[in-house]
Amino acid sequence: MARPTLARVFPQNIRHNLGLVRDKATAARVMACVKADAYGHGLVTVSQALHDVADGFAVACIEEALILRKHDITKPILMLEGPQSADEIAEASSQNLTLCINEWHQLEWLEQAGLNSPLSCWLKVDTGMHRLGFAPDVTAEAIERLLPQIKHSEFVVCTHFSSADLPEDNGISKQLDVFDRSVGEQGYAQSTANSAAIFRAPESHRDWVRPGYMLYGGSPIAESTADDLGLKPAMEFSAQVISIREVPTGERVGYCGRWQAQRPSRIATIAAGYGDGYPRHAPDGTPVFIDGASLPLAGRVSMDMITVDVTEHPGVKIGSKAVLWGDVPAVDALADHADSIGYELLAGMPKRVPRIVEP
Ligand SMILES: *Cc1c(COP(=O)(O)O)cnc(C)c1O
């Protein structure tokens, strides 16, 4: 028997969510972000599921890109952080990868490589995130140096929004303005929109959109749920009840006795904890869905287990299924309780939890 703790992955829902990207950004090509093991869903699983519907795949680093090529992903693969050493340039070229050039030292490596074969590149402009990219006033110079290196391969200028998830003061129009003034009128292909901007800012769609989180069915918009947006969750993380006990009034449950019974209580122990990616900071009351009801977490999250107050649901028994995130609670709702974000919960889910890919 296997430990009954698993993550079911629904490729059909990821395809549905990509369809929503197409509905929103009808003229743009879609660069599906599959970095960090496709936000925990499985890099190869997700990329294969999207191969015929995405126009390309974005990863963080060459290690992720090479896994995709090894698994016969032939679409463009963009390395968002660009090369991390000079020798990655030749390898990227031989594997037909696309480099995002963010920094002068990356441009120098490219010049030193003196490639004869084509190499597609994106070039990032730092329009306000201040993490990666060329400052707007030197972008023209960087492009002038880059273009001779890549011959006539595809070239895209891009930027990234810092706060597109926020309903107000998200800075999208300000960042787009900086972008347009530095490169916007020069006829290069462009890419600016992440998931949040796909929903919020049609003027940001340009030639390529770069959805990540929304593909996995999380809401990228602070004020809307995924369900409101028509997104379907791509993962259900579940475990089973492995113990039930009666706890008298006044007794405490779990580490440091954080939760105390205010009445004679029935506590169910579930076989998933922070060692499985459940957020350790989840407070008492965080919803766990068992036997058709949202029931409150009672006591600190342990490494391998959590405890839930099931006093009001006598149907809960050993072997009952507990959904930690999925349809209910949505990963965003759980993250809200735990002072986290759904991105972190998904990307942080360890290998220990088997991913079961549903047809
Ligand atoms: C991760 C990433 C995205 C996708 O962001 P989401 O919010 O998940 O849609 C887009 N662009 C860049 C540069 C990224 O690093």
Coordinates of C-alpha atoms and ligand atoms in Angstrom, one line a residue:
M1 CA 0.0 0.0 0.0
A2 CA 1.2 3.5 -0.8
R3 CA 0.9 6.4 1.5
P4 CA -2.5 8.0 0.6
T5 CA -1.0 11.4 0.0
L6 CA -1.0 12.6 -3.6
A7 CA -1.4 15.3 -6.1
R8 CA -3.6 14.6 -9.0
V9 CA -2.7 16.7 -12.1
F10 CA -5.3 17.5 -14.7
P11 CA -3.7 18.3 -18.1
Q12 CA -7.1 18.9 -19.6
N13 CA -7.7 21.8 -17.2
I14 CA -4.3 23.3 -18.1
R15 CA -5.4 23.1 -21.8
H16 CA -8.7 24.7 -20.9
N17 CA -6.8 27.5 -19.1
L18 CA -4.6 28.0 -22.1
G19 CA -7.7 28.3 -24.2
L20 CA -8.7 31.2 -21.9
V21 CA -5.4 32.9 -22.7
R22 CA -6.2 32.6 -26.4
D23 CA -9.7 34.1 -25.8
K24 CA -8.2 37.1 -24.0
A25 CA -5.2 37.6 -26.2
T26 CA -6.4 36.6 -29.6
A27 CA -3.6 38.0 -31.7
A28 CA -0.7 37.1 -29.5
R29 CA 1.5 34.0 -29.5
V30 CA 1.6 32.1 -26.2
M31 CA 4.8 31.4 -24.3
A32 CA 3.7 29.0 -21.6
C33 CA 5.8 29.5 -18.4
V34 CA 6.8 26.0 -17.2
K35 CA 9.7 27.0 -14.9
A36 CA 10.0 25.5 -11.5
D37 CA 8.8 22.1 -12.7
A38 CA 5.7 23.8 -14.3
Y39 CA 4.8 25.4 -10.9
G40 CA 5.1 22.0 -9.3
H41 CA 2.8 20.2 -11.8
G42 CA 5.6 18.4 -13.7
L43 CA 7.7 20.1 -16.4
V44 CA 7.5 17.3 -18.9
T45 CA 3.9 16.4 -18.2
V46 CA 2.7 19.9 -18.7
S47 CA 4.9 20.7 -21.7
Q48 CA 3.8 17.6 -23.5
A49 CA 0.1 18.3 -22.7
L50 CA 0.5 21.8 -24.2
H51 CA 2.8 21.0 -27.1
D52 CA 0.2 21.4 -29.8
V53 CA -1.5 24.4 -28.3
A54 CA 1.3 26.6 -27.0
D55 CA 3.7 28.5 -29.3
G56 CA 6.7 28.2 -26.9
F57 CA 7.8 27.3 -23.4
A58 CA 9.6 29.6 -20.9
V59 CA 11.9 28.1 -18.3
A60 CA 14.3 29.7 -15.8
C61 CA 17.6 28.0 -16.8
I62 CA 19.4 25.7 -19.2
E63 CA 18.9 22.7 -17.1
E64 CA 15.1 23.0 -17.5
A65 CA 15.4 23.7 -21.2
L66 CA 17.6 20.6 -21.8
I67 CA 15.0 18.4 -20.1
L68 CA 12.4 19.6 -22.5
R69 CA 14.6 19.1 -25.6
K70 CA 15.4 15.6 -24.3
H71 CA 11.7 14.9 -24.2
D72 CA 11.1 15.9 -27.8
I73 CA 9.7 19.4 -27.1
T74 CA 10.5 21.0 -30.5
K75 CA 8.8 24.4 -29.9
P76 CA 10.8 27.5 -29.0
I77 CA 12.2 27.3 -25.4
L78 CA 13.0 30.6 -23.8
M79 CA 15.5 30.8 -20.9
L80 CA 14.1 33.7 -18.9
E81 CA 17.2 34.4 -16.9
G82 CA 19.5 34.0 -19.9
P83 CA 22.9 32.3 -19.9
Q84 CA 24.6 31.9 -16.5
S85 CA 28.1 31.3 -18.0
A86 CA 29.8 31.8 -21.4
D87 CA 29.7 28.1 -22.2
E88 CA 25.9 28.0 -22.1
I89 CA 25.8 30.1 -25.3
A90 CA 27.1 27.4 -27.6
E91 CA 25.0 24.8 -25.9
A92 CA 21.9 26.9 -26.2
S93 CA 22.6 27.5 -29.9
S94 CA 23.2 23.8 -30.6
Q95 CA 19.9 22.9 -28.9
N96 CA 18.1 25.8 -30.6
L97 CA 17.1 27.5 -27.4
T98 CA 16.1 31.1 -27.1
L99 CA 18.1 33.3 -24.7
C100 CA 16.7 36.2 -22.8
I101 CA 19.6 38.7 -22.6
N102 CA 19.2 40.7 -19.5
E103 CA 22.7 42.0 -18.6
W104 CA 25.8 43.4 -20.2
H105 CA 27.9 40.5 -19.2
Q106 CA 25.5 38.1 -21.0
L107 CA 25.9 40.3 -24.1
E108 CA 29.7 40.1 -23.8
W109 CA 29.6 36.3 -23.6
L110 CA 27.5 36.3 -26.7
E111 CA 30.0 38.5 -28.5
Q112 CA 32.9 36.3 -27.4
A113 CA 31.1 33.2 -28.5
G114 CA 31.2 34.5 -32.1
L115 CA 28.5 32.1 -33.2
N116 CA 28.1 31.2 -36.8
S117 CA 24.8 29.4 -36.3
P118 CA 21.6 31.3 -35.6
L119 CA 20.4 31.9 -32.0
S120 CA 17.1 33.5 -31.2
C121 CA 17.2 36.1 -28.5
W122 CA 14.9 38.2 -26.4
L123 CA 16.2 41.3 -24.7
K124 CA 14.7 42.6 -21.5
V125 CA 14.2 46.2 -20.6
D126 CA 14.0 47.2 -16.9
T127 CA 10.9 49.4 -16.8
G128 CA 10.5 49.4 -13.1
M129 CA 10.8 46.0 -11.6
H130 CA 14.5 46.6 -11.0
R131 CA 15.4 42.9 -10.9
L132 CA 16.8 42.2 -14.4
G133 CA 17.1 44.0 -17.7
F134 CA 18.7 47.0 -19.4
A135 CA 17.9 50.5 -18.2
P136 CA 15.7 52.2 -20.8
D137 CA 18.3 54.8 -21.7
V138 CA 20.9 52.1 -22.7
T139 CA 18.5 49.7 -24.4
A140 CA 19.1 51.0 -27.9
E141 CA 22.8 50.5 -27.4
A142 CA 22.3 47.0 -26.1
I143 CA 20.1 46.1 -29.1
E144 CA 22.6 47.5 -31.5
R145 CA 25.3 45.2 -30.1
L146 CA 23.0 42.2 -29.9
L147 CA 21.5 42.2 -33.4
P148 CA 24.7 41.5 -35.3
Q149 CA 25.4 38.5 -33.0
I150 CA 22.1 36.7 -33.7
K151 CA 22.2 37.3 -37.5
H152 CA 18.6 37.1 -38.7
S153 CA 17.1 34.9 -36.0
E154 CA 13.9 35.9 -34.2
F155 CA 14.3 38.9 -31.9
V156 CA 11.9 40.1 -29.2
V157 CA 12.1 43.0 -26.8
C158 CA 10.4 42.3 -23.5
T159 CA 9.8 43.6 -20.0
H160 CA 8.1 42.3 -16.8
F161 CA 5.5 44.0 -14.6
S162 CA 6.1 44.2 -10.9
S163 CA 2.5 44.6 -9.6
A164 CA 0.1 43.6 -12.2
D165 CA -1.9 41.5 -9.7
L166 CA -3.0 44.7 -7.9
P167 CA -6.4 46.3 -8.8
E168 CA -5.0 49.8 -8.4
D169 CA -1.6 51.4 -8.4
N170 CA -0.3 48.4 -10.3
G171 CA 2.0 50.5 -12.5
I172 CA 1.2 48.7 -15.7
S173 CA 0.5 51.8 -17.7
K174 CA 3.6 53.5 -16.3
Q175 CA 5.8 50.6 -17.1
L176 CA 4.3 50.2 -20.6
D177 CA 4.9 53.9 -21.2
V178 CA 8.6 53.5 -20.3
F179 CA 8.8 50.4 -22.5
D180 CA 7.1 52.2 -25.5
R181 CA 9.4 55.2 -25.2
S182 CA 12.5 53.1 -25.1
V183 CA 11.8 50.4 -27.7
G184 CA 8.1 50.4 -28.6
E185 CA 8.3 52.3 -31.9
Q186 CA 11.1 50.4 -33.5
G187 CA 9.2 47.6 -35.0
Y188 CA 10.6 44.7 -33.0
A189 CA 8.4 42.0 -31.8
Q190 CA 7.4 42.6 -28.2
S191 CA 6.3 40.8 -25.0
T192 CA 5.2 42.3 -21.8
A193 CA 2.2 40.4 -20.3
N194 CA 2.2 37.9 -17.5
S195 CA -1.0 36.2 -16.3
A196 CA -2.3 39.2 -14.5
A197 CA -1.7 41.6 -17.4
I198 CA -3.4 39.2 -19.8
F199 CA -6.6 39.7 -17.7
R200 CA -6.1 43.3 -16.8
A201 CA -4.4 45.1 -19.7
P202 CA -5.2 44.2 -23.3
E203 CA -2.8 47.0 -24.4
S204 CA 0.0 44.9 -23.0
H205 CA -0.7 41.8 -25.0
R206 CA 1.6 42.7 -27.9
D207 CA 3.2 39.8 -29.9
W208 CA 3.8 37.2 -27.2
V209 CA 2.1 36.8 -23.9
R210 CA 3.8 34.9 -21.1
P211 CA 1.1 33.2 -18.9
G212 CA 2.3 31.1 -15.9
Y213 CA 0.1 30.9 -12.9
M214 CA -3.2 31.1 -14.7
L215 CA -2.4 28.0 -16.7
Y216 CA -2.4 26.1 -13.5
G217 CA -5.8 27.5 -12.5
G218 CA -4.7 30.0 -9.9
S219 CA -6.1 33.5 -9.9
P220 CA -3.5 36.1 -10.9
I221 CA -5.8 38.9 -9.9
A222 CA -6.0 40.0 -6.3
E223 CA -9.7 40.8 -6.3
S224 CA -11.1 37.8 -8.3
T225 CA -11.2 34.1 -7.6
A226 CA -10.0 31.6 -10.2
D227 CA -13.6 30.4 -10.5
D228 CA -14.8 33.9 -11.2
L229 CA -12.3 34.1 -14.0
G230 CA -13.3 30.8 -15.5
L231 CA -10.0 29.1 -14.6
K232 CA -9.9 25.4 -13.6
P233 CA -7.5 24.1 -11.0
A234 CA -4.8 21.9 -12.5
M235 CA -4.0 20.1 -9.2
E236 CA -5.9 18.4 -6.4
F237 CA -3.7 17.8 -3.4
S238 CA -5.3 15.2 -1.1
A239 CA -4.5 12.8 1.7
Q240 CA -6.6 10.5 4.0
V241 CA -7.7 10.5 7.6
I242 CA -5.4 8.1 9.4
S243 CA -6.6 8.5 13.0
I244 CA -9.7 9.8 14.9
R245 CA -9.8 10.6 18.6
E246 CA -12.0 12.1 21.2
V247 CA -10.4 15.1 23.0
P248 CA -12.0 16.3 26.3
T249 CA -12.7 19.9 27.0
G250 CA -9.6 21.8 28.0
E251 CA -7.1 19.4 26.3
R252 CA -4.7 20.7 23.8
V253 CA -3.8 19.3 20.3
G254 CA -0.5 19.2 18.5
Y255 CA 2.9 20.9 19.0
C256 CA 3.0 23.6 21.7
G257 CA -0.7 22.9 22.4
R258 CA -1.7 25.8 20.1
W259 CA -5.3 24.5 19.8
Q260 CA -7.4 23.9 22.9
A261 CA -10.8 22.0 23.0
Q262 CA -13.6 24.3 24.1
R263 CA -16.0 21.4 24.2
P264 CA -15.7 17.6 23.9
S265 CA -14.2 17.3 20.4
R266 CA -13.4 14.8 17.8
I267 CA -10.0 15.3 16.1
A268 CA -9.1 13.7 12.8
T269 CA -5.4 13.3 11.9
I270 CA -4.5 13.6 8.2
A271 CA -1.4 12.2 6.5
A272 CA 0.0 15.4 5.0
G273 CA 2.1 18.1 6.6
Y274 CA 4.7 20.8 5.8
G275 CA 7.0 18.0 4.5
D276 CA 4.5 17.5 1.8
G277 CA 4.2 21.2 1.0
Y278 CA 1.2 22.1 3.2
P279 CA 2.0 25.6 4.6
R280 CA 3.4 25.4 8.1
H281 CA 2.0 28.8 9.1
A282 CA -1.6 27.8 8.5
P283 CA -3.6 29.0 11.5
D284 CA -6.3 27.2 13.4
G285 CA -9.5 27.4 11.3
T286 CA -7.8 27.0 7.9
P287 CA -10.3 25.0 5.8
V288 CA -9.7 21.4 5.0
F289 CA -12.3 19.7 2.8
I290 CA -13.3 16.3 4.2
D291 CA -16.5 14.3 3.5
G292 CA -18.3 17.1 1.7
A293 CA -17.5 19.8 4.2
S294 CA -14.9 22.5 4.9
L295 CA -13.6 21.7 8.3
P296 CA -11.2 23.7 10.5
L297 CA -7.5 23.0 11.0
A298 CA -6.9 22.5 14.8
G299 CA -3.3 22.7 16.0
R300 CA 0.0 23.3 14.4
V301 CA 1.0 21.8 11.1
S302 CA 3.5 18.9 11.7
M303 CA 6.0 17.6 9.1
D304 CA 3.9 14.7 8.1
M305 CA 0.4 15.4 9.5
I306 CA -2.2 17.9 10.3
T307 CA -5.1 17.7 12.7
V308 CA -8.7 18.9 12.0
D309 CA -11.7 19.4 14.2
V310 CA -14.4 17.1 12.8
T311 CA -16.7 17.3 15.8
E312 CA -19.7 18.4 13.7
H313 CA -19.2 15.8 11.0
P314 CA -19.7 12.4 12.5
G315 CA -19.4 10.8 9.0
V316 CA -15.7 11.5 8.9
K317 CA -13.8 8.2 9.5
I318 CA -10.5 6.6 9.0
G319 CA -9.8 6.5 5.3
S320 CA -12.0 9.6 4.5
K321 CA -10.4 11.7 1.8
A322 CA -9.2 15.2 2.8
V323 CA -8.6 17.7 0.1
L324 CA -5.9 20.2 1.1
W325 CA -6.2 22.2 -2.0
G326 CA -8.1 21.8 -5.3
D327 CA -11.6 22.9 -6.2
V328 CA -12.2 23.6 -2.5
P329 CA -10.3 25.1 -0.9
A330 CA -8.7 26.8 -3.9
V331 CA -5.0 27.0 -3.5
D332 CA -5.4 30.8 -3.5
A333 CA -7.8 30.6 -0.5
L334 CA -5.5 28.3 1.4
A335 CA -2.6 30.7 0.7
D336 CA -4.6 33.6 2.0
H337 CA -5.1 31.8 5.3
A338 CA -1.4 31.0 5.6
D339 CA 0.2 34.3 4.7
S340 CA 1.5 32.8 1.5
I341 CA 0.7 32.9 -2.2
G342 CA -0.6 30.0 -4.4
Y343 CA 2.6 30.3 -6.5
E344 CA 4.7 29.4 -3.5
L345 CA 2.5 26.5 -2.4
L346 CA 2.5 25.0 -5.9
A347 CA 6.2 25.6 -6.7
G348 CA 7.2 24.4 -3.3
M349 CA 5.5 21.1 -3.3
P350 CA 8.2 18.5 -2.8
K351 CA 8.9 15.4 -4.9
R352 CA 7.8 13.3 -2.0
V353 CA 4.2 13.8 -3.0
P354 CA 3.5 11.6 -6.1
R355 CA 2.0 13.5 -9.1
I356 CA -0.8 11.3 -10.6
V357 CA -1.5 12.5 -14.1
E358 CA -5.2 12.1 -14.9
P359 CA -6.2 11.4 -18.5
Ligands
LIG1 C1 7.3 33.6 -14.2 C2 7.2 34.7 -15.3 C3 6.1 34.9 -16.0 C4 4.7 34.3 -15.6 O1 4.2 35.0 -14.6 P1 2.7 34.5 -14.0 O2 2.4 35.6 -13.0 O3 2.9 33.2 -13.4 O4 1.8 34.5 -15.2 C5 6.1 35.8 -17.0 N1 7.3 36.5 -17.3 C6 8.4 36.3 -16.6 C7 9.6 37.0 -17.0 C8 8.4 35.4 -15.5 O5 9.6 35.2 -14.9

